[in-house]
Tab-separated table of C-alpha atoms and ligand atoms in Angstrom:
chain	number	residue	atom	x	y	z
U	142	UNK	CA	65.438	35.144	44.735
U	143	UNK	CA	64.531	37.067	48.234
U	144	UNK	CA	61.252	38.107	46.795
U	145	UNK	CA	60.388	34.405	46.175
U	146	UNK	CA	61.459	33.137	49.469
U	147	UNK	CA	59.448	35.981	51.130
U	148	UNK	CA	56.390	35.072	49.193
U	149	UNK	CA	56.626	31.502	50.401
U	150	UNK	CA	57.313	32.662	53.816
U	151	UNK	CA	54.157	34.926	53.543
U	152	UNK	CA	52.054	32.043	52.533
U	153	UNK	CA	53.213	29.799	55.195
U	154	UNK	CA	52.364	32.423	57.819
U	155	UNK	CA	49.165	32.681	56.125
U	156	UNK	CA	48.403	29.018	56.298
U	157	UNK	CA	49.434	29.228	60.305
U	158	UNK	CA	52.492	26.926	59.535
U	159	UNK	CA	55.212	26.952	62.138
U	160	UNK	CA	58.630	28.798	61.187
U	161	UNK	CA	61.456	26.611	62.742
U	162	UNK	CA	65.107	27.743	63.026
U	163	UNK	CA	66.396	26.591	59.872
U	164	UNK	CA	63.731	27.758	57.678
U	165	UNK	CA	64.138	31.128	55.500
U	166	UNK	CA	62.834	34.004	57.387
U	167	UNK	CA	63.165	37.939	56.849
U	168	UNK	CA	65.799	39.676	58.741
U	169	UNK	CA	63.239	41.781	60.520
U	170	UNK	CA	61.090	38.518	61.335
U	171	UNK	CA	64.449	37.211	62.921
U	172	UNK	CA	65.186	40.763	64.719
U	173	UNK	CA	61.994	41.438	65.940
U	174	UNK	CA	61.845	37.626	67.573
U	175	UNK	CA	65.304	38.230	69.256
U	176	UNK	CA	63.959	41.403	70.682
U	177	UNK	CA	60.654	40.296	72.095
U	178	UNK	CA	62.171	36.845	73.403
U	179	UNK	CA	65.127	37.991	74.758
U	180	UNK	CA	63.225	40.954	76.852
U	181	UNK	CA	60.841	37.917	77.621
U	182	UNK	CA	63.714	36.099	79.204
U	183	UNK	CA	65.308	38.929	80.763
U	184	UNK	CA	61.688	39.744	82.414
U	185	UNK	CA	61.638	36.244	84.037
U	186	UNK	CA	65.078	36.380	85.399
U	187	UNK	CA	64.698	40.096	86.762
U	188	UNK	CA	61.257	38.889	87.993
U	189	UNK	CA	62.755	36.690	90.321
U	190	UNK	CA	64.187	39.572	92.634
U	191	UNK	CA	61.147	41.002	94.003
U	192	UNK	CA	59.936	38.004	95.213
U	193	UNK	CA	63.445	36.413	95.914
U	194	UNK	CA	63.031	39.320	98.526
U	195	UNK	CA	60.390	37.359	100.576
U	196	UNK	CA	61.544	33.481	100.210
U	197	UNK	CA	63.347	34.246	104.053
U	198	UNK	CA	60.643	35.711	105.365
U	199	UNK	CA	57.822	33.865	104.303
U	200	UNK	CA	55.305	33.401	107.081
U	201	UNK	CA	55.201	29.526	107.196
U	202	UNK	CA	57.154	26.493	105.695
U	203	UNK	CA	54.522	25.778	103.250
U	204	UNK	CA	54.580	29.115	101.853
U	205	UNK	CA	58.085	29.064	101.892
U	206	UNK	CA	58.197	25.869	99.853
U	207	UNK	CA	55.739	27.091	97.373
U	208	UNK	CA	57.577	30.462	96.856
U	209	UNK	CA	60.773	28.881	96.386
U	210	UNK	CA	59.353	26.792	93.999
U	211	UNK	CA	57.765	29.599	92.056
U	212	UNK	CA	61.169	31.570	92.061
U	213	UNK	CA	62.824	28.382	90.595
U	214	UNK	CA	60.438	27.969	87.990
U	215	UNK	CA	60.897	31.603	86.896
U	216	UNK	CA	64.644	31.058	86.360
U	217	UNK	CA	63.703	27.690	84.152
U	218	UNK	CA	61.450	29.885	82.104
U	219	UNK	CA	64.140	32.472	81.601
U	220	UNK	CA	66.575	29.729	80.386
U	221	UNK	CA	64.114	27.965	78.246
U	222	UNK	CA	63.421	31.435	76.650
U	223	UNK	CA	67.442	32.067	76.321
U	224	UNK	CA	67.732	28.973	74.663
U	225	UNK	CA	64.811	29.515	72.060
U	226	UNK	CA	66.328	33.004	71.250
U	227	UNK	CA	69.794	31.324	70.711
U	228	UNK	CA	67.819	29.364	67.770
U	229	UNK	CA	67.725	32.515	65.838
U	230	UNK	CA	71.501	33.034	65.970
U	231	UNK	CA	72.368	35.283	69.101
U	232	UNK	CA	74.527	34.082	71.975
U	233	UNK	CA	73.528	34.237	75.245
U	234	UNK	CA	76.566	36.356	76.305
U	235	UNK	CA	75.224	39.022	73.692
U	236	UNK	CA	72.030	38.685	75.519
U	237	UNK	CA	73.433	39.050	78.610
U	238	UNK	CA	75.654	41.827	77.520
U	239	UNK	CA	72.326	43.704	76.352
U	240	UNK	CA	70.739	43.181	79.549
U	241	UNK	CA	73.737	44.345	81.900
U	242	UNK	CA	74.640	47.423	79.622
U	243	UNK	CA	71.074	48.542	79.778
U	244	UNK	CA	70.335	48.268	76.347
U	245	UNK	CA	67.618	45.596	76.620
U	246	UNK	CA	64.473	46.073	78.173
U	247	UNK	CA	62.478	43.904	80.677
U	248	UNK	CA	59.012	44.241	81.968
U	249	UNK	CA	58.635	47.232	83.784
U	250	UNK	CA	56.670	45.574	86.543
U	251	UNK	CA	59.707	44.318	87.956
U	252	UNK	CA	60.733	47.787	88.964
U	253	UNK	CA	58.142	48.232	91.829
U	254	UNK	CA	59.227	47.135	95.705
U	255	UNK	CA	57.773	44.312	97.400
U	256	UNK	CA	57.091	45.875	100.786
U	257	UNK	CA	54.850	43.573	102.774
U	258	UNK	CA	53.900	39.654	102.350
U	259	UNK	CA	50.837	40.831	100.851
U	260	UNK	CA	52.661	41.808	97.759
U	261	UNK	CA	53.752	38.136	97.058
U	262	UNK	CA	49.787	37.416	96.955
U	263	UNK	CA	49.512	40.294	94.820
U	264	UNK	CA	52.214	39.477	92.550
U	265	UNK	CA	51.052	36.015	91.945
U	266	UNK	CA	47.437	37.010	91.637
U	267	UNK	CA	47.703	39.903	89.166
U	268	UNK	CA	51.259	39.918	87.533
U	269	UNK	CA	51.310	36.181	87.006
U	270	UNK	CA	47.712	36.533	86.170
U	271	UNK	CA	48.578	39.178	83.596
U	272	UNK	CA	51.590	37.023	81.955
U	273	UNK	CA	49.425	33.953	81.371
U	274	UNK	CA	46.806	36.280	79.335
U	275	UNK	CA	49.593	37.520	77.351
U	276	UNK	CA	51.476	34.149	77.058
U	277	UNK	CA	48.386	31.895	76.571
U	278	UNK	CA	48.083	33.938	73.114
U	279	UNK	CA	51.694	33.408	72.445
U	280	UNK	CA	51.504	29.635	72.808
U	281	UNK	CA	49.861	30.301	69.142
U	282	UNK	CA	52.711	32.660	67.833
U	283	UNK	CA	54.149	31.572	64.542
U	284	UNK	CA	57.918	30.751	65.885
U	285	UNK	CA	57.838	27.239	66.674
U	286	UNK	CA	60.602	26.988	69.492
U	287	UNK	CA	58.680	30.534	71.241
U	288	UNK	CA	55.392	28.842	71.070
U	289	UNK	CA	56.261	25.301	72.452
U	290	UNK	CA	58.360	27.119	75.219
U	291	UNK	CA	55.116	29.217	75.950
U	292	UNK	CA	52.902	25.889	76.471
U	293	UNK	CA	55.123	24.455	78.933
U	294	UNK	CA	55.722	28.034	80.784
U	295	UNK	CA	52.067	28.541	81.215
U	296	UNK	CA	51.311	25.562	82.855
U	297	UNK	CA	53.600	26.649	85.505
U	298	UNK	CA	52.420	30.290	85.655
U	299	UNK	CA	49.039	28.859	86.179
U	300	UNK	CA	50.326	27.504	89.477
U	301	UNK	CA	51.868	30.792	90.251
U	302	UNK	CA	48.714	32.493	89.833
U	303	UNK	CA	46.716	30.141	92.161
U	304	UNK	CA	49.301	30.384	94.854
U	305	UNK	CA	49.094	34.324	94.480
U	306	UNK	CA	45.371	34.334	94.610
U	307	UNK	CA	45.178	31.637	97.846
U	308	UNK	CA	47.342	34.047	99.713
U	309	UNK	CA	45.200	36.999	98.990
U	310	UNK	CA	42.228	35.004	99.916
U	311	UNK	CA	43.730	34.121	103.280
U	312	UNK	CA	44.592	37.585	103.964
U	313	UNK	CA	41.385	38.893	102.846
U	314	UNK	CA	39.461	36.628	105.101
U	315	UNK	CA	41.939	37.182	108.218
U	316	UNK	CA	41.936	40.077	110.610
U	317	UNK	CA	41.246	43.492	109.786
U	318	UNK	CA	45.182	44.402	109.688
U	319	UNK	CA	45.645	41.450	107.105
U	320	UNK	CA	42.695	42.778	104.940
U	321	UNK	CA	44.077	45.953	104.972
U	322	UNK	CA	47.729	44.570	103.984
U	323	UNK	CA	45.962	43.055	101.090
U	324	UNK	CA	43.871	46.226	99.977
U	325	UNK	CA	47.194	48.091	100.142
U	326	UNK	CA	49.119	45.645	97.921
U	327	UNK	CA	46.234	45.630	95.518
U	328	UNK	CA	46.164	49.290	95.584
U	329	UNK	CA	49.825	49.544	94.610
U	330	UNK	CA	49.872	46.462	92.072
U	331	UNK	CA	46.816	47.351	90.168
U	332	UNK	CA	47.896	50.057	87.592
U	333	UNK	CA	51.518	48.638	87.219
U	334	UNK	CA	49.929	45.365	86.168
U	335	UNK	CA	47.978	46.828	83.600
U	336	UNK	CA	50.769	48.684	82.165
U	337	UNK	CA	52.734	45.139	81.472
U	338	UNK	CA	50.757	44.781	78.622
U	339	UNK	CA	52.272	47.662	76.731
U	340	UNK	CA	51.478	51.011	75.647
U	341	UNK	CA	48.066	51.583	73.916
U	342	UNK	CA	47.811	50.090	70.326
U	343	UNK	CA	47.986	53.439	68.619
U	344	UNK	CA	51.217	54.238	70.349
U	345	UNK	CA	52.382	50.492	69.791
U	346	UNK	CA	55.724	50.849	67.688
U	347	UNK	CA	55.621	46.857	66.903
U	348	UNK	CA	52.039	45.791	67.106
U	349	UNK	CA	50.980	46.237	63.605
U	350	UNK	CA	53.974	44.296	62.081
U	351	UNK	CA	54.117	41.483	64.933
U	352	UNK	CA	50.135	41.075	64.139
U	353	UNK	CA	50.789	40.333	60.368
U	354	UNK	CA	53.559	38.126	61.121
U	355	UNK	CA	51.574	36.479	63.756
U	356	UNK	CA	54.014	36.777	66.415
U	357	UNK	CA	51.287	38.350	68.437
U	358	UNK	CA	47.913	37.103	68.387
U	359	UNK	CA	45.867	39.863	70.193
U	360	UNK	CA	47.038	43.458	70.366
U	361	UNK	CA	48.329	44.836	73.790
U	362	UNK	CA	44.652	46.653	74.193
U	363	UNK	CA	42.581	43.625	73.696
U	364	UNK	CA	44.675	41.511	76.122
U	365	UNK	CA	44.225	44.285	78.847
U	366	UNK	CA	40.812	44.484	78.485
U	367	UNK	CA	40.836	40.627	78.673
U	368	UNK	CA	42.828	40.956	81.940
U	369	UNK	CA	40.687	43.679	83.517
U	370	UNK	CA	37.383	41.644	82.693
U	371	UNK	CA	38.799	38.386	84.280
U	372	UNK	CA	40.468	40.014	87.307
U	373	UNK	CA	37.565	42.137	88.663
U	374	UNK	CA	35.105	39.525	89.727
U	375	UNK	CA	38.074	37.943	91.414
U	376	UNK	CA	38.685	41.224	93.293
U	377	UNK	CA	34.823	41.278	94.296
U	378	UNK	CA	35.318	37.736	95.597
U	379	UNK	CA	38.010	38.678	97.719
U	380	UNK	CA	35.962	41.804	98.847
U	381	UNK	CA	38.570	44.324	97.914
U	382	UNK	CA	38.178	47.252	95.909
U	383	UNK	CA	39.894	48.151	92.561
U	384	UNK	CA	41.690	51.247	92.917
U	385	UNK	CA	39.878	52.968	89.882
U	386	UNK	CA	37.095	55.209	90.292
U	387	UNK	CA	36.294	54.908	86.378
U	388	UNK	CA	35.900	51.277	86.579
U	389	UNK	CA	32.465	50.276	85.545
U	390	UNK	CA	30.727	47.159	83.754
U	391	UNK	CA	29.520	48.231	80.481
U	392	UNK	CA	26.576	45.961	79.520
U	393	UNK	CA	26.482	47.307	76.020
U	394	UNK	CA	29.849	46.095	75.184
U	395	UNK	CA	30.052	43.344	77.840
U	396	UNK	CA	33.431	44.582	79.064
U	397	UNK	CA	34.409	46.917	82.086
U	398	UNK	CA	35.389	50.501	81.292
U	399	UNK	CA	38.409	51.738	83.028
U	400	UNK	CA	40.174	54.874	83.735
U	401	UNK	CA	43.266	56.234	82.107
U	402	UNK	CA	46.826	54.706	82.922
U	403	UNK	CA	49.615	56.819	83.739
U	404	UNK	CA	51.343	56.601	80.349
U	405	UNK	CA	54.012	59.213	82.149
U	406	UNK	CA	54.931	56.813	84.902
U	407	UNK	CA	54.900	53.885	82.324
U	408	UNK	CA	57.540	55.475	80.402
U	409	UNK	CA	59.777	56.661	83.044
U	410	UNK	CA	59.789	53.153	84.463
U	411	UNK	CA	60.663	51.697	80.974
U	412	UNK	CA	63.686	54.291	80.774
U	413	UNK	CA	65.007	53.055	83.366
U	414	UNK	CA	63.820	55.517	86.063
U	415	UNK	CA	61.385	53.314	88.149
U	416	UNK	CA	61.478	52.917	92.098
U	417	UNK	CA	64.064	49.669	91.595
U	418	UNK	CA	65.439	49.812	88.114
U	419	UNK	CA	68.814	50.672	89.522
U	420	UNK	CA	68.734	47.937	92.261
U	421	UNK	CA	67.506	45.465	89.768
U	422	UNK	CA	70.191	46.040	87.522
U	423	UNK	CA	73.220	46.262	90.481
U	424	UNK	CA	71.695	42.945	91.695
U	425	UNK	CA	71.972	41.407	88.231
U	426	UNK	CA	75.385	42.805	87.164
U	427	UNK	CA	76.354	41.807	90.483
U	428	UNK	CA	75.486	38.037	90.411
U	429	UNK	CA	77.123	37.951	87.022
U	430	UNK	CA	80.518	39.478	88.246
U	431	UNK	CA	80.332	37.313	91.573
U	432	UNK	CA	79.535	34.206	89.290
U	433	UNK	CA	82.739	35.020	87.139
U	434	UNK	CA	84.884	32.410	88.918
U	435	UNK	CA	82.409	29.532	88.684
U	436	UNK	CA	82.156	30.353	84.716
U	437	UNK	CA	86.051	30.209	84.625
U	438	UNK	CA	86.388	27.250	86.652
U	439	UNK	CA	84.016	25.338	84.667
U	440	UNK	CA	85.864	26.344	81.623
U	441	UNK	CA	89.069	25.122	82.874
U	442	UNK	CA	87.522	22.031	83.697
U	443	UNK	CA	85.879	21.368	80.498
U	444	UNK	CA	89.292	22.338	78.538
U	445	UNK	CA	91.183	19.886	80.919
U	446	UNK	CA	88.844	16.939	80.276
U	447	UNK	CA	88.984	17.663	76.406
U	448	UNK	CA	92.886	17.100	76.624
U	449	UNK	CA	92.176	14.124	78.642
U	450	UNK	CA	90.222	12.407	75.830
U	451	UNK	CA	92.631	13.462	73.285
U	452	UNK	CA	95.772	12.035	75.150
Z	644	ACO	N1	58.141	46.818	80.031
Z	644	ACO	C1	58.928	47.260	79.397
Z	644	ACO	N2	58.867	47.561	78.186
Z	644	ACO	C2	57.983	47.596	77.434
Z	644	ACO	C3	56.523	47.226	78.151
Z	644	ACO	C4	56.612	46.876	79.551
Z	644	ACO	N3	55.576	46.403	80.169
Z	644	ACO	N4	55.623	47.314	77.211
Z	644	ACO	C5	56.085	47.229	76.342
Z	644	ACO	N5	57.506	47.958	76.272
Z	644	ACO	C6	58.445	48.368	75.259
Z	644	ACO	C7	58.551	47.326	73.955
Z	644	ACO	O1	59.490	46.510	74.354
Z	644	ACO	C8	59.005	48.030	73.221
Z	644	ACO	O2	60.375	48.568	72.964
Z	644	ACO	P1	61.602	48.133	72.154
Z	644	ACO	O3	61.136	48.821	70.781
Z	644	ACO	O4	62.608	48.944	72.623
Z	644	ACO	O5	61.899	46.773	72.130
Z	644	ACO	C9	58.051	49.349	73.143
Z	644	ACO	O6	58.045	49.391	74.722
Z	644	ACO	C10	57.051	49.727	72.380
Z	644	ACO	O7	56.106	48.488	72.703
Z	644	ACO	P2	55.288	48.010	71.694
Z	644	ACO	O8	55.497	48.461	70.151
Z	644	ACO	O9	53.971	47.553	72.156
Z	644	ACO	O10	56.205	46.371	71.839
Z	644	ACO	P3	55.951	44.857	71.512
Z	644	ACO	O11	55.108	44.496	70.415
Z	644	ACO	O12	57.009	44.121	71.863
Z	644	ACO	O13	54.847	44.712	73.078
Z	644	ACO	C11	54.662	43.071	74.855
Z	644	ACO	C12	55.045	44.506	74.144
Z	644	ACO	C13	53.123	43.274	74.886
Z	644	ACO	C14	55.142	43.292	76.265
Z	644	ACO	C15	55.369	42.055	74.051
Z	644	ACO	O14	56.744	42.216	74.002
Z	644	ACO	C16	54.903	40.651	74.807
Z	644	ACO	O15	54.234	40.342	74.538
Z	644	ACO	N6	56.367	40.271	75.421
Z	644	ACO	C17	56.273	38.829	75.755
Z	644	ACO	C18	55.898	38.717	77.151
Z	644	ACO	C19	56.878	39.306	78.078
Z	644	ACO	O16	57.693	39.885	77.756
Z	644	ACO	N7	56.193	39.220	79.338
Z	644	ACO	C20	57.229	39.791	80.437
Z	644	ACO	C21	56.289	39.954	81.688
Z	644	ACO	S1	55.519	38.663	82.219
Z	644	ACO	C22	56.754	37.517	83.078
Z	644	ACO	O17	58.147	37.677	82.892
Z	644	ACO	C23	56.472	36.719	83.978
């Protein structure tokens, strides 16, 4: 019987039909979606921290309002994705537990520090730019709730990317000191942004299966190349240089060739040993613990109201 169900499922994937929460799905399909969607949700939530660091120090009211809105959007994306993930039969408490215990991963990129205001520009431009490229492909992913979440999230990411690029544009057209700040931020964020797309295809555990299930529509390397091709001309407009001596447009392929990513650094950060991993986890776990009384109070209130309606 399962074989039969599996054949029907495969045919639906083949026809590009969306799989919905109550549909039959192979257990591995369910598990791999829980893994990716929950990691994605955790990334949005942890991703609030490096930028939250600058809300009180934004250089103008306008910048502060935009940054505040962006960080709030990220909280919304996280909650949206947690909800999408819950449709697969995992509870939010379980997901939080996986994050807080270090069992679940979140994007490597959020383990780097935000040292100057220009980092906020670079994050919007590069990190959100990379996120959009990854997520536009996911708007077409086979699992319905994930695909629909991505459509809305991409619209907001596009605003985030523009606000970042505008900060970079202002700095790069400013004083020498401001321009140097923008260049320094690009130098520090370029390589970690390329790492966001994950390991090379041949080293990627999940890509082959995820492509078959149409969870992924493009591979890690395809998306990374797309990001580089799109972003290098934007750096040119800023008058900033990308910190890769091997970067060169290849007229034969129509793409930029680029240098080797430091995979040792990537795996170090993924395994918890990046510059800010410890700080990020302490912030999340601390927020969870400090919020315990709010959860308790909300539960007690709900309980009291339930008793009232029963009486
Ligand atoms: N940071 C942390 N871990 C990573 C990263 C990264 N940049 N890239 C890959 N990994 C992990 C994978 O999660 C996987 O670990 P696991 O088996 O323990 O789950 C392992 O490295 C091997 O990688 P892949 O086999 O290539 O994993 P996968 O098929 O899941 O591809 C990718 C990784 C591209 C990140 C995919 O999960 C994805 O598209 N996720 C959705 C987008 C997302 O999470 N974005 C977060 C950053 S953007 C933002 O939040 C604004």
